[in-house]
Amino acid sequence: MALALRLWRSLPLGRSAAPGPRFPTGAAGSREQCVLWRLRGAEVMGNPGAFKRSLLFSALSYLGFETYQVISQAAVVHAAAKVFRVEEILEQADYLYESGETEKLYQLLSQYKESEDAELLWRLARASRDIAQLSGTSEEEKKLLVYEALEYAKRALEKDESSFAAHKWYAICISDVGDYEGIRAKIANAYKIKEHFEKAIELNPKDATAIHLMGIWCYTFAEMPWYQRRIAEMLFATPPSSTYEEALGYFHRAEQVDPNFYSKNLLLLGKTYLKLHNKKLAAFWLTKAKDYAAHTEEDKQIQTEAAQLLTGFSDKN
């Protein structure tokens, strides 16, 4: 605006102070066009007020364009900085997760619980669930964390339906909440859970965890007791069902994608072979589970269970 005012004050006040603009009469424009431009130029130059307004308008338009460019460039820089910041947080979060720093990870991600970034939100859902699983977490805190995790996973999925991890953790969290809402609710959500596990596998066929979880879904419904089947029959025209063979297929597929990625997959391979009365292969996989290097409390629990099952073999023999 200051520039526009300076231009305004510097304009000539007399009619003859500035000559009219000249235009070519050759190939670049016709004689009639040149006459027209001269007439219009004379009109403007013959009217100082009109000329001043015209020049002021041009100056303001230029200033507006320059301002727009500055704002646009600032917005791009801000967006780039924001993306860089999110990527930096994700790197820290993944490092803490791989290091088994569950509480530090949760503290880090909790600062961004209002984020709209799906990658941050599903990681926060996972961290909330991991805190709930710790032995030092009270039952009351565990319940709050389980529902909190579901909310974060749901928001992650709303922000990005193409995220395989958001589908996976949403399904896991729905299943966890079922532990507090009763067997009826758990069975009622069975198809929804399956749907999201299958979508996660479709989006990322190389994610061994999603494949493993689909195996657990099959194993759970293969061993479902009769009274739970009755509930399922009341809830669905076609109740969810599966077989140990189907579960075994998923557990093996997960192992092929990422060998020894998870002690529980090894344990469930052994337990599924036990269900299918194949003791030789059951012993093979249970031994691998028992000898698995423990990094978490869950790994230690699985080592203990595998050792007990193997001892059962020895006692019967």
PDB file of C-alpha atoms in Angstrom:
ATOM      1  CA  MET A   1       0.000   0.000   0.000  1.00  0.00           C
ATOM      2  CA  ALA A   2       2.890   2.374   0.756  1.00  0.00           C
ATOM      3  CA  LEU A   3       4.269   1.776  -2.749  1.00  0.00           C
ATOM      4  CA  ALA A   4       0.872   2.575  -4.263  1.00  0.00           C
ATOM      5  CA  LEU A   5       0.689   5.874  -2.371  1.00  0.00           C
ATOM      6  CA  ARG A   6       4.177   6.869  -3.514  1.00  0.00           C
ATOM      7  CA  LEU A   7       3.156   6.143  -7.107  1.00  0.00           C
ATOM      8  CA  TRP A   8      -0.012   8.186  -6.637  1.00  0.00           C
ATOM      9  CA  ARG A   9       1.912  11.231  -5.372  1.00  0.00           C
ATOM     10  CA  SER A  10       4.442  11.044  -8.180  1.00  0.00           C
ATOM     11  CA  LEU A  11       1.830  11.195 -10.951  1.00  0.00           C
ATOM     12  CA  PRO A  12       1.856  14.326 -13.189  1.00  0.00           C
ATOM     13  CA  LEU A  13      -0.974  16.817 -12.619  1.00  0.00           C
ATOM     14  CA  GLY A  14      -0.921  18.581 -16.014  1.00  0.00           C
ATOM     15  CA  ARG A  15      -2.522  17.274 -19.187  1.00  0.00           C
ATOM     16  CA  SER A  16       0.660  17.735 -21.225  1.00  0.00           C
ATOM     17  CA  ALA A  17       3.041  16.333 -18.662  1.00  0.00           C
ATOM     18  CA  ALA A  18       3.163  12.896 -20.234  1.00  0.00           C
ATOM     19  CA  PRO A  19       2.808  11.914 -23.913  1.00  0.00           C
ATOM     20  CA  GLY A  20       0.378   9.206 -24.952  1.00  0.00           C
ATOM     21  CA  PRO A  21       1.708   5.725 -25.622  1.00  0.00           C
ATOM     22  CA  ARG A  22       2.805   4.784 -29.144  1.00  0.00           C
ATOM     23  CA  PHE A  23       1.801   1.529 -30.857  1.00  0.00           C
ATOM     24  CA  PRO A  24       3.182  -0.089 -33.996  1.00  0.00           C
ATOM     25  CA  THR A  25       1.256   0.164 -37.256  1.00  0.00           C
ATOM     26  CA  GLY A  26       3.083  -2.597 -39.069  1.00  0.00           C
ATOM     27  CA  ALA A  27       2.575  -6.373 -39.143  1.00  0.00           C
ATOM     28  CA  ALA A  28       2.155  -6.576 -35.368  1.00  0.00           C
ATOM     29  CA  GLY A  29      -1.207  -4.708 -35.453  1.00  0.00           C
ATOM     30  CA  SER A  30      -3.629  -3.100 -37.869  1.00  0.00           C
ATOM     31  CA  ARG A  31      -3.978   0.652 -38.418  1.00  0.00           C
ATOM     32  CA  GLU A  32      -7.483   0.551 -36.928  1.00  0.00           C
ATOM     33  CA  GLN A  33      -6.193  -1.045 -33.721  1.00  0.00           C
ATOM     34  CA  CYS A  34      -3.487   1.585 -33.375  1.00  0.00           C
ATOM     35  CA  VAL A  35      -6.025   4.387 -33.821  1.00  0.00           C
ATOM     36  CA  LEU A  36      -8.234   2.757 -31.188  1.00  0.00           C
ATOM     37  CA  TRP A  37      -5.330   2.449 -28.711  1.00  0.00           C
ATOM     38  CA  ARG A  38      -4.381   6.094 -29.344  1.00  0.00           C
ATOM     39  CA  LEU A  39      -7.951   7.205 -28.688  1.00  0.00           C
ATOM     40  CA  ARG A  40      -8.162   5.222 -25.451  1.00  0.00           C
ATOM     41  CA  GLY A  41      -4.724   6.409 -24.355  1.00  0.00           C
ATOM     42  CA  ALA A  42      -5.732  10.002 -25.078  1.00  0.00           C
ATOM     43  CA  GLU A  43      -8.896   9.539 -23.040  1.00  0.00           C
ATOM     44  CA  VAL A  44      -6.944   8.297 -20.036  1.00  0.00           C
ATOM     45  CA  MET A  45      -4.088  10.773 -20.342  1.00  0.00           C
ATOM     46  CA  GLY A  46      -6.542  13.577 -20.954  1.00  0.00           C
ATOM     47  CA  ASN A  47      -8.179  12.698 -17.635  1.00  0.00           C
ATOM     48  CA  PRO A  48      -5.566  12.774 -14.811  1.00  0.00           C
ATOM     49  CA  GLY A  49      -8.016  11.312 -12.292  1.00  0.00           C
ATOM     50  CA  ALA A  50      -8.779   8.311 -14.466  1.00  0.00           C
ATOM     51  CA  PHE A  51      -5.110   7.771 -15.227  1.00  0.00           C
ATOM     52  CA  LYS A  52      -4.194   7.922 -11.540  1.00  0.00           C
ATOM     53  CA  ARG A  53      -6.935   5.415 -10.649  1.00  0.00           C
ATOM     54  CA  SER A  54      -5.790   3.111 -13.446  1.00  0.00           C
ATOM     55  CA  LEU A  55      -2.177   3.179 -12.310  1.00  0.00           C
ATOM     56  CA  LEU A  56      -3.161   2.748  -8.646  1.00  0.00           C
ATOM     57  CA  PHE A  57      -5.289  -0.257  -9.554  1.00  0.00           C
ATOM     58  CA  SER A  58      -2.329  -1.776 -11.445  1.00  0.00           C
ATOM     59  CA  ALA A  59      -0.018  -1.181  -8.488  1.00  0.00           C
ATOM     60  CA  LEU A  60      -2.469  -2.727  -6.039  1.00  0.00           C
ATOM     61  CA  SER A  61      -2.983  -5.723  -8.326  1.00  0.00           C
ATOM     62  CA  TYR A  62       0.773  -6.229  -8.495  1.00  0.00           C
ATOM     63  CA  LEU A  63       1.071  -5.979  -4.716  1.00  0.00           C
ATOM     64  CA  GLY A  64      -1.789  -8.460  -4.302  1.00  0.00           C
ATOM     65  CA  PHE A  65      -0.080 -10.938  -6.610  1.00  0.00           C
ATOM     66  CA  GLU A  66       3.234 -10.548  -4.780  1.00  0.00           C
ATOM     67  CA  THR A  67       1.465 -11.088  -1.437  1.00  0.00           C
ATOM     68  CA  TYR A  68      -0.252 -14.201  -2.790  1.00  0.00           C
ATOM     69  CA  GLN A  69       3.096 -15.598  -3.932  1.00  0.00           C
ATOM     70  CA  VAL A  70       4.686 -14.948  -0.519  1.00  0.00           C
ATOM     71  CA  ILE A  71       1.767 -16.604   1.314  1.00  0.00           C
ATOM     72  CA  SER A  72       1.754 -19.571  -1.071  1.00  0.00           C
ATOM     73  CA  GLN A  73       5.492 -20.106  -0.658  1.00  0.00           C
ATOM     74  CA  ALA A  74       5.157 -19.858   3.130  1.00  0.00           C
ATOM     75  CA  ALA A  75       2.350 -22.441   3.067  1.00  0.00           C
ATOM     76  CA  VAL A  76       4.498 -24.839   1.031  1.00  0.00           C
ATOM     77  CA  VAL A  77       7.429 -24.392   3.431  1.00  0.00           C
ATOM     78  CA  HIS A  78       5.133 -24.950   6.436  1.00  0.00           C
ATOM     79  CA  ALA A  79       3.645 -28.100   4.900  1.00  0.00           C
ATOM     80  CA  ALA A  80       7.114 -29.460   4.095  1.00  0.00           C
ATOM     81  CA  ALA A  81       8.282 -28.753   7.658  1.00  0.00           C
ATOM     82  CA  LYS A  82       5.193 -30.501   9.034  1.00  0.00           C
ATOM     83  CA  VAL A  83       5.825 -33.600   6.893  1.00  0.00           C
ATOM     84  CA  PHE A  84       9.456 -33.659   7.974  1.00  0.00           C
ATOM     85  CA  ARG A  85       8.393 -33.367  11.628  1.00  0.00           C
ATOM     86  CA  VAL A  86       5.948 -36.295  11.332  1.00  0.00           C
ATOM     87  CA  GLU A  87       8.587 -38.454   9.641  1.00  0.00           C
ATOM     88  CA  GLU A  88      11.048 -37.614  12.409  1.00  0.00           C
ATOM     89  CA  ILE A  89       8.499 -38.646  15.079  1.00  0.00           C
ATOM     90  CA  LEU A  90       7.756 -41.894  13.235  1.00  0.00           C
ATOM     91  CA  GLU A  91      11.464 -42.725  13.075  1.00  0.00           C
ATOM     92  CA  GLN A  92      11.794 -42.176  16.834  1.00  0.00           C
ATOM     93  CA  ALA A  93       8.666 -44.238  17.483  1.00  0.00           C
ATOM     94  CA  ASP A  94       9.869 -47.160  15.365  1.00  0.00           C
ATOM     95  CA  TYR A  95      13.266 -47.100  17.066  1.00  0.00           C
ATOM     96  CA  LEU A  96      11.643 -47.219  20.518  1.00  0.00           C
ATOM     97  CA  TYR A  97       9.316 -50.024  19.426  1.00  0.00           C
ATOM     98  CA  GLU A  98      12.186 -52.136  18.083  1.00  0.00           C
ATOM     99  CA  SER A  99      14.112 -51.458  21.308  1.00  0.00           C
ATOM    100  CA  GLY A 100      11.207 -52.669  23.455  1.00  0.00           C
ATOM    101  CA  GLU A 101      10.866 -49.256  25.147  1.00  0.00           C
ATOM    102  CA  THR A 102       7.089 -49.573  25.537  1.00  0.00           C
ATOM    103  CA  GLU A 103       6.526 -46.838  28.131  1.00  0.00           C
ATOM    104  CA  LYS A 104       8.803 -44.303  26.413  1.00  0.00           C
ATOM    105  CA  LEU A 105       7.069 -45.015  23.120  1.00  0.00           C
ATOM    106  CA  TYR A 106       3.652 -44.407  24.643  1.00  0.00           C
ATOM    107  CA  GLN A 107       4.856 -41.155  26.262  1.00  0.00           C
ATOM    108  CA  LEU A 108       6.244 -39.946  22.937  1.00  0.00           C
ATOM    109  CA  LEU A 109       3.153 -40.720  20.869  1.00  0.00           C
ATOM    110  CA  SER A 110       0.669 -39.523  23.504  1.00  0.00           C
ATOM    111  CA  GLN A 111       1.863 -35.979  22.829  1.00  0.00           C
ATOM    112  CA  TYR A 112       0.323 -36.263  19.368  1.00  0.00           C
ATOM    113  CA  LYS A 113      -2.983 -37.935  20.221  1.00  0.00           C
ATOM    114  CA  GLU A 114      -4.872 -35.077  18.497  1.00  0.00           C
ATOM    115  CA  SER A 115      -2.938 -35.682  15.279  1.00  0.00           C
ATOM    116  CA  GLU A 116      -4.752 -36.396  12.029  1.00  0.00           C
ATOM    117  CA  ASP A 117      -1.904 -38.494  10.661  1.00  0.00           C
ATOM    118  CA  ALA A 118      -2.932 -42.141  10.226  1.00  0.00           C
ATOM    119  CA  GLU A 119       0.635 -43.414  10.650  1.00  0.00           C
ATOM    120  CA  LEU A 120       0.931 -41.722  14.038  1.00  0.00           C
ATOM    121  CA  LEU A 121      -2.529 -42.820  15.151  1.00  0.00           C
ATOM    122  CA  TRP A 122      -2.193 -46.551  14.475  1.00  0.00           C
ATOM    123  CA  ARG A 123       1.189 -46.555  16.205  1.00  0.00           C
ATOM    124  CA  LEU A 124      -0.445 -44.878  19.194  1.00  0.00           C
ATOM    125  CA  ALA A 125      -3.169 -47.553  19.167  1.00  0.00           C
ATOM    126  CA  ARG A 126      -0.471 -50.231  19.233  1.00  0.00           C
ATOM    127  CA  ALA A 127       1.453 -48.475  22.011  1.00  0.00           C
ATOM    128  CA  SER A 128      -1.704 -48.092  24.127  1.00  0.00           C
ATOM    129  CA  ARG A 129      -2.428 -51.793  23.744  1.00  0.00           C
ATOM    130  CA  ASP A 130       1.163 -52.721  24.599  1.00  0.00           C
ATOM    131  CA  ILE A 131       0.982 -50.681  27.818  1.00  0.00           C
ATOM    132  CA  ALA A 132      -2.274 -52.459  28.671  1.00  0.00           C
ATOM    133  CA  GLN A 133      -0.505 -55.816  28.272  1.00  0.00           C
ATOM    134  CA  LEU A 134       2.240 -54.997  30.789  1.00  0.00           C
ATOM    135  CA  SER A 135       2.060 -56.967  34.034  1.00  0.00           C
ATOM    136  CA  GLY A 136       2.326 -53.778  36.102  1.00  0.00           C
ATOM    137  CA  THR A 137      -0.809 -52.254  34.552  1.00  0.00           C
ATOM    138  CA  SER A 138      -3.856 -52.424  36.823  1.00  0.00           C
ATOM    139  CA  GLU A 139      -7.115 -53.916  35.545  1.00  0.00           C
ATOM    140  CA  GLU A 140      -8.800 -50.521  35.607  1.00  0.00           C
ATOM    141  CA  GLU A 141      -5.970 -48.890  33.623  1.00  0.00           C
ATOM    142  CA  LYS A 142      -5.901 -51.819  31.223  1.00  0.00           C
ATOM    143  CA  LYS A 143      -9.572 -51.397  30.365  1.00  0.00           C
ATOM    144  CA  LEU A 144      -9.149 -47.661  29.752  1.00  0.00           C
ATOM    145  CA  LEU A 145      -6.136 -48.274  27.524  1.00  0.00           C
ATOM    146  CA  VAL A 146      -7.931 -50.961  25.502  1.00  0.00           C
ATOM    147  CA  TYR A 147     -10.810 -48.603  24.683  1.00  0.00           C
ATOM    148  CA  GLU A 148      -8.346 -45.779  24.071  1.00  0.00           C
ATOM    149  CA  ALA A 149      -6.457 -47.960  21.602  1.00  0.00           C
ATOM    150  CA  LEU A 150      -9.675 -48.737  19.725  1.00  0.00           C
ATOM    151  CA  GLU A 151     -10.450 -45.037  19.378  1.00  0.00           C
ATOM    152  CA  TYR A 152      -6.987 -44.278  17.965  1.00  0.00           C
ATOM    153  CA  ALA A 153      -7.188 -47.206  15.527  1.00  0.00           C
ATOM    154  CA  LYS A 154     -10.639 -46.117  14.378  1.00  0.00           C
ATOM    155  CA  ARG A 155      -9.404 -42.573  13.717  1.00  0.00           C
ATOM    156  CA  ALA A 156      -6.383 -43.912  11.829  1.00  0.00           C
ATOM    157  CA  LEU A 157      -8.687 -45.914   9.564  1.00  0.00           C
ATOM    158  CA  GLU A 158     -10.956 -42.897   8.999  1.00  0.00           C
ATOM    159  CA  LYS A 159      -7.938 -40.849   7.936  1.00  0.00           C
ATOM    160  CA  ASP A 160      -6.501 -43.465   5.591  1.00  0.00           C
ATOM    161  CA  GLU A 161      -8.496 -46.506   4.484  1.00  0.00           C
ATOM    162  CA  SER A 162      -5.565 -47.616   2.310  1.00  0.00           C
ATOM    163  CA  SER A 163      -3.353 -48.194   5.377  1.00  0.00           C
ATOM    164  CA  PHE A 164      -2.918 -51.931   5.948  1.00  0.00           C
ATOM    165  CA  ALA A 165      -1.672 -51.275   9.497  1.00  0.00           C
ATOM    166  CA  ALA A 166      -4.770 -49.220  10.351  1.00  0.00           C
ATOM    167  CA  HIS A 167      -6.993 -52.132   9.248  1.00  0.00           C
ATOM    168  CA  LYS A 168      -4.890 -54.612  11.214  1.00  0.00           C
ATOM    169  CA  TRP A 169      -4.846 -52.664  14.469  1.00  0.00           C
ATOM    170  CA  TYR A 170      -8.510 -51.756  14.212  1.00  0.00           C
ATOM    171  CA  ALA A 171      -9.345 -55.473  14.016  1.00  0.00           C
ATOM    172  CA  ILE A 172      -7.037 -56.279  16.948  1.00  0.00           C
ATOM    173  CA  CYS A 173      -8.552 -53.535  19.094  1.00  0.00           C
ATOM    174  CA  ILE A 174     -12.131 -54.599  18.312  1.00  0.00           C
ATOM    175  CA  SER A 175     -11.197 -58.095  19.471  1.00  0.00           C
ATOM    176  CA  ASP A 176      -9.637 -56.726  22.684  1.00  0.00           C
ATOM    177  CA  VAL A 177     -12.738 -54.714  23.539  1.00  0.00           C
ATOM    178  CA  GLY A 178     -14.777 -57.894  23.143  1.00  0.00           C
ATOM    179  CA  ASP A 179     -13.056 -59.238  26.278  1.00  0.00           C
ATOM    180  CA  TYR A 180     -14.904 -56.552  28.264  1.00  0.00           C
ATOM    181  CA  GLU A 181     -18.216 -56.685  26.445  1.00  0.00           C
ATOM    182  CA  GLY A 182     -18.851 -60.404  26.683  1.00  0.00           C
ATOM    183  CA  ILE A 183     -18.773 -63.442  24.423  1.00  0.00           C
ATOM    184  CA  ARG A 184     -21.920 -62.345  22.583  1.00  0.00           C
ATOM    185  CA  ALA A 185     -20.314 -59.050  21.493  1.00  0.00           C
ATOM    186  CA  LYS A 186     -17.068 -60.846  20.614  1.00  0.00           C
ATOM    187  CA  ILE A 187     -18.856 -63.287  18.338  1.00  0.00           C
ATOM    188  CA  ALA A 188     -21.005 -60.499  16.861  1.00  0.00           C
ATOM    189  CA  ASN A 189     -17.826 -58.690  15.792  1.00  0.00           C
ATOM    190  CA  ALA A 190     -16.243 -61.816  14.314  1.00  0.00           C
ATOM    191  CA  TYR A 191     -17.006 -61.043  10.682  1.00  0.00           C
ATOM    192  CA  LYS A 192     -15.911 -57.412  11.051  1.00  0.00           C
ATOM    193  CA  ILE A 193     -12.600 -58.547  12.552  1.00  0.00           C
ATOM    194  CA  LYS A 194     -12.070 -61.061   9.768  1.00  0.00           C
ATOM    195  CA  GLU A 195     -12.917 -58.467   7.126  1.00  0.00           C
ATOM    196  CA  HIS A 196     -10.247 -56.044   8.374  1.00  0.00           C
ATOM    197  CA  PHE A 197      -7.579 -58.739   8.717  1.00  0.00           C
ATOM    198  CA  GLU A 198      -8.279 -59.857   5.159  1.00  0.00           C
ATOM    199  CA  LYS A 199      -8.121 -56.246   3.933  1.00  0.00           C
ATOM    200  CA  ALA A 200      -4.785 -55.750   5.711  1.00  0.00           C
ATOM    201  CA  ILE A 201      -3.389 -58.862   3.986  1.00  0.00           C
ATOM    202  CA  GLU A 202      -4.746 -57.698   0.629  1.00  0.00           C
ATOM    203  CA  LEU A 203      -3.061 -54.295   1.032  1.00  0.00           C
ATOM    204  CA  ASN A 204       0.212 -55.840   2.215  1.00  0.00           C
ATOM    205  CA  PRO A 205       0.643 -59.569   1.474  1.00  0.00           C
ATOM    206  CA  LYS A 206       4.112 -59.439   3.050  1.00  0.00           C
ATOM    207  CA  ASP A 207       2.903 -58.493   6.521  1.00  0.00           C
ATOM    208  CA  ALA A 208       3.460 -61.681   8.516  1.00  0.00           C
ATOM    209  CA  THR A 209       1.617 -60.338  11.568  1.00  0.00           C
ATOM    210  CA  ALA A 210      -1.690 -59.828   9.730  1.00  0.00           C
ATOM    211  CA  ILE A 211      -1.417 -63.326   8.240  1.00  0.00           C
ATOM    212  CA  HIS A 212      -0.670 -64.770  11.697  1.00  0.00           C
ATOM    213  CA  LEU A 213      -3.701 -62.984  13.167  1.00  0.00           C
ATOM    214  CA  MET A 214      -5.930 -64.402  10.451  1.00  0.00           C
ATOM    215  CA  GLY A 215      -4.597 -67.801  11.528  1.00  0.00           C
ATOM    216  CA  ILE A 216      -5.614 -67.059  15.128  1.00  0.00           C
ATOM    217  CA  TRP A 217      -9.106 -66.125  13.930  1.00  0.00           C
ATOM    218  CA  CYS A 218      -9.393 -69.511  12.214  1.00  0.00           C
ATOM    219  CA  TYR A 219      -7.922 -71.402  15.196  1.00  0.00           C
ATOM    220  CA  THR A 220     -10.355 -69.661  17.588  1.00  0.00           C
ATOM    221  CA  PHE A 221     -13.428 -70.653  15.602  1.00  0.00           C
ATOM    222  CA  ALA A 222     -12.095 -74.142  14.924  1.00  0.00           C
ATOM    223  CA  GLU A 223     -11.916 -74.855  18.673  1.00  0.00           C
ATOM    224  CA  MET A 224     -15.033 -72.903  19.645  1.00  0.00           C
ATOM    225  CA  PRO A 225     -16.981 -74.814  22.340  1.00  0.00           C
ATOM    226  CA  TRP A 226     -20.551 -75.919  21.662  1.00  0.00           C
ATOM    227  CA  TYR A 227     -22.252 -73.245  23.809  1.00  0.00           C
ATOM    228  CA  GLN A 228     -20.463 -70.467  21.913  1.00  0.00           C
ATOM    229  CA  ARG A 229     -21.535 -72.057  18.642  1.00  0.00           C
ATOM    230  CA  ARG A 230     -25.138 -71.850  19.846  1.00  0.00           C
ATOM    231  CA  ILE A 231     -24.686 -68.116  20.474  1.00  0.00           C
ATOM    232  CA  ALA A 232     -23.169 -67.704  17.005  1.00  0.00           C
ATOM    233  CA  GLU A 233     -26.132 -69.537  15.468  1.00  0.00           C
ATOM    234  CA  MET A 234     -28.524 -67.120  17.179  1.00  0.00           C
ATOM    235  CA  LEU A 235     -26.595 -64.075  15.918  1.00  0.00           C
ATOM    236  CA  PHE A 236     -25.950 -65.118  12.337  1.00  0.00           C
ATOM    237  CA  ALA A 237     -27.866 -67.022   9.680  1.00  0.00           C
ATOM    238  CA  THR A 238     -24.448 -68.386   8.712  1.00  0.00           C
ATOM    239  CA  PRO A 239     -22.281 -68.283  11.874  1.00  0.00           C
ATOM    240  CA  PRO A 240     -18.503 -67.848  11.541  1.00  0.00           C
ATOM    241  CA  SER A 241     -16.569 -71.105  11.391  1.00  0.00           C
ATOM    242  CA  SER A 242     -13.176 -72.465  10.389  1.00  0.00           C
ATOM    243  CA  THR A 243     -10.892 -75.513  10.652  1.00  0.00           C
ATOM    244  CA  TYR A 244      -7.494 -76.313  12.118  1.00  0.00           C
ATOM    245  CA  GLU A 245      -6.232 -77.018   8.601  1.00  0.00           C
ATOM    246  CA  GLU A 246      -7.162 -73.481   7.538  1.00  0.00           C
ATOM    247  CA  ALA A 247      -5.451 -72.031  10.618  1.00  0.00           C
ATOM    248  CA  LEU A 248      -2.341 -74.111   9.928  1.00  0.00           C
ATOM    249  CA  GLY A 249      -2.206 -72.724   6.392  1.00  0.00           C
ATOM    250  CA  TYR A 250      -2.084 -69.135   7.668  1.00  0.00           C
ATOM    251  CA  PHE A 251       0.548 -69.913  10.337  1.00  0.00           C
ATOM    252  CA  HIS A 252       2.791 -71.552   7.747  1.00  0.00           C
ATOM    253  CA  ARG A 253       2.234 -68.710   5.296  1.00  0.00           C
ATOM    254  CA  ALA A 254       3.258 -66.188   7.963  1.00  0.00           C
ATOM    255  CA  GLU A 255       6.401 -68.203   8.662  1.00  0.00           C
ATOM    256  CA  GLN A 256       7.259 -68.278   4.960  1.00  0.00           C
ATOM    257  CA  VAL A 257       6.878 -64.519   4.674  1.00  0.00           C
ATOM    258  CA  ASP A 258       9.065 -63.822   7.735  1.00  0.00           C
ATOM    259  CA  PRO A 259      10.720 -66.854   9.380  1.00  0.00           C
ATOM    260  CA  ASN A 260      10.904 -66.787  13.211  1.00  0.00           C
ATOM    261  CA  PHE A 261       9.261 -63.357  13.302  1.00  0.00           C
ATOM    262  CA  TYR A 262       7.110 -64.153  16.350  1.00  0.00           C
ATOM    263  CA  SER A 263       7.346 -66.731  19.108  1.00  0.00           C
ATOM    264  CA  LYS A 264       3.561 -67.107  19.274  1.00  0.00           C
ATOM    265  CA  ASN A 265       3.387 -68.175  15.631  1.00  0.00           C
ATOM    266  CA  LEU A 266       5.834 -70.992  16.446  1.00  0.00           C
ATOM    267  CA  LEU A 267       3.773 -71.978  19.487  1.00  0.00           C
ATOM    268  CA  LEU A 268       0.520 -72.042  17.534  1.00  0.00           C
ATOM    269  CA  LEU A 269       2.055 -74.123  14.777  1.00  0.00           C
ATOM    270  CA  GLY A 270       2.916 -76.668  17.467  1.00  0.00           C
ATOM    271  CA  LYS A 271      -0.511 -76.486  19.103  1.00  0.00           C
ATOM    272  CA  THR A 272      -2.331 -76.788  15.776  1.00  0.00           C
ATOM    273  CA  TYR A 273      -0.350 -79.903  14.884  1.00  0.00           C
ATOM    274  CA  LEU A 274      -1.326 -81.280  18.286  1.00  0.00           C
ATOM    275  CA  LYS A 275      -4.992 -80.689  17.408  1.00  0.00           C
ATOM    276  CA  LEU A 276      -4.391 -82.571  14.158  1.00  0.00           C
ATOM    277  CA  HIS A 277      -2.682 -85.438  16.102  1.00  0.00           C
ATOM    278  CA  ASN A 278       0.694 -84.952  14.457  1.00  0.00           C
ATOM    279  CA  LYS A 279       3.006 -85.179  17.477  1.00  0.00           C
ATOM    280  CA  LYS A 280       6.219 -85.238  15.495  1.00  0.00           C
ATOM    281  CA  LEU A 281       5.640 -81.883  13.833  1.00  0.00           C
ATOM    282  CA  ALA A 282       4.055 -80.525  17.014  1.00  0.00           C
ATOM    283  CA  ALA A 283       7.260 -81.290  18.924  1.00  0.00           C
ATOM    284  CA  PHE A 284       9.360 -79.676  16.191  1.00  0.00           C
ATOM    285  CA  TRP A 285       7.522 -76.330  16.367  1.00  0.00           C
ATOM    286  CA  LEU A 286       7.107 -76.351  20.149  1.00  0.00           C
ATOM    287  CA  THR A 287      10.846 -76.853  20.551  1.00  0.00           C
ATOM    288  CA  LYS A 288      11.459 -73.824  18.302  1.00  0.00           C
ATOM    289  CA  ALA A 289       9.067 -71.801  20.456  1.00  0.00           C
ATOM    290  CA  LYS A 290      10.783 -72.924  23.670  1.00  0.00           C
ATOM    291  CA  ASP A 291      14.232 -72.023  22.317  1.00  0.00           C
ATOM    292  CA  TYR A 292      13.132 -68.667  20.897  1.00  0.00           C
ATOM    293  CA  ALA A 293      15.207 -65.762  22.288  1.00  0.00           C
ATOM    294  CA  ALA A 294      12.893 -63.909  24.676  1.00  0.00           C
ATOM    295  CA  HIS A 295      12.681 -60.139  24.179  1.00  0.00           C
ATOM    296  CA  THR A 296       9.323 -59.464  25.819  1.00  0.00           C
ATOM    297  CA  GLU A 297       7.178 -60.728  28.683  1.00  0.00           C
ATOM    298  CA  GLU A 298       5.003 -62.500  26.129  1.00  0.00           C
ATOM    299  CA  ASP A 299       8.037 -64.359  24.736  1.00  0.00           C
ATOM    300  CA  LYS A 300       8.823 -65.619  28.243  1.00  0.00           C
ATOM    301  CA  GLN A 301       5.234 -66.786  28.765  1.00  0.00           C
ATOM    302  CA  ILE A 302       5.321 -68.605  25.434  1.00  0.00           C
ATOM    303  CA  GLN A 303       8.619 -70.301  26.330  1.00  0.00           C
ATOM    304  CA  THR A 304       7.006 -71.583  29.523  1.00  0.00           C
ATOM    305  CA  GLU A 305       3.872 -72.856  27.755  1.00  0.00           C
ATOM    306  CA  ALA A 306       5.895 -74.577  25.027  1.00  0.00           C
ATOM    307  CA  ALA A 307       8.108 -76.278  27.637  1.00  0.00           C
ATOM    308  CA  GLN A 308       5.033 -77.518  29.532  1.00  0.00           C
ATOM    309  CA  LEU A 309       3.489 -78.969  26.382  1.00  0.00           C
ATOM    310  CA  LEU A 310       6.758 -80.711  25.503  1.00  0.00           C
ATOM    311  CA  THR A 311       6.959 -82.127  29.043  1.00  0.00           C
ATOM    312  CA  GLY A 312       3.453 -83.499  28.527  1.00  0.00           C
ATOM    313  CA  PHE A 313       4.790 -85.410  25.517  1.00  0.00           C
ATOM    314  CA  SER A 314       7.559 -86.944  27.593  1.00  0.00           C
ATOM    315  CA  ASP A 315       5.207 -87.973  30.411  1.00  0.00           C
ATOM    316  CA  LYS A 316       2.833 -89.744  28.009  1.00  0.00           C
ATOM    317  CA  ASN A 317       5.701 -91.537  26.306  1.00  0.00           C
TER     318      ASN A 317
END
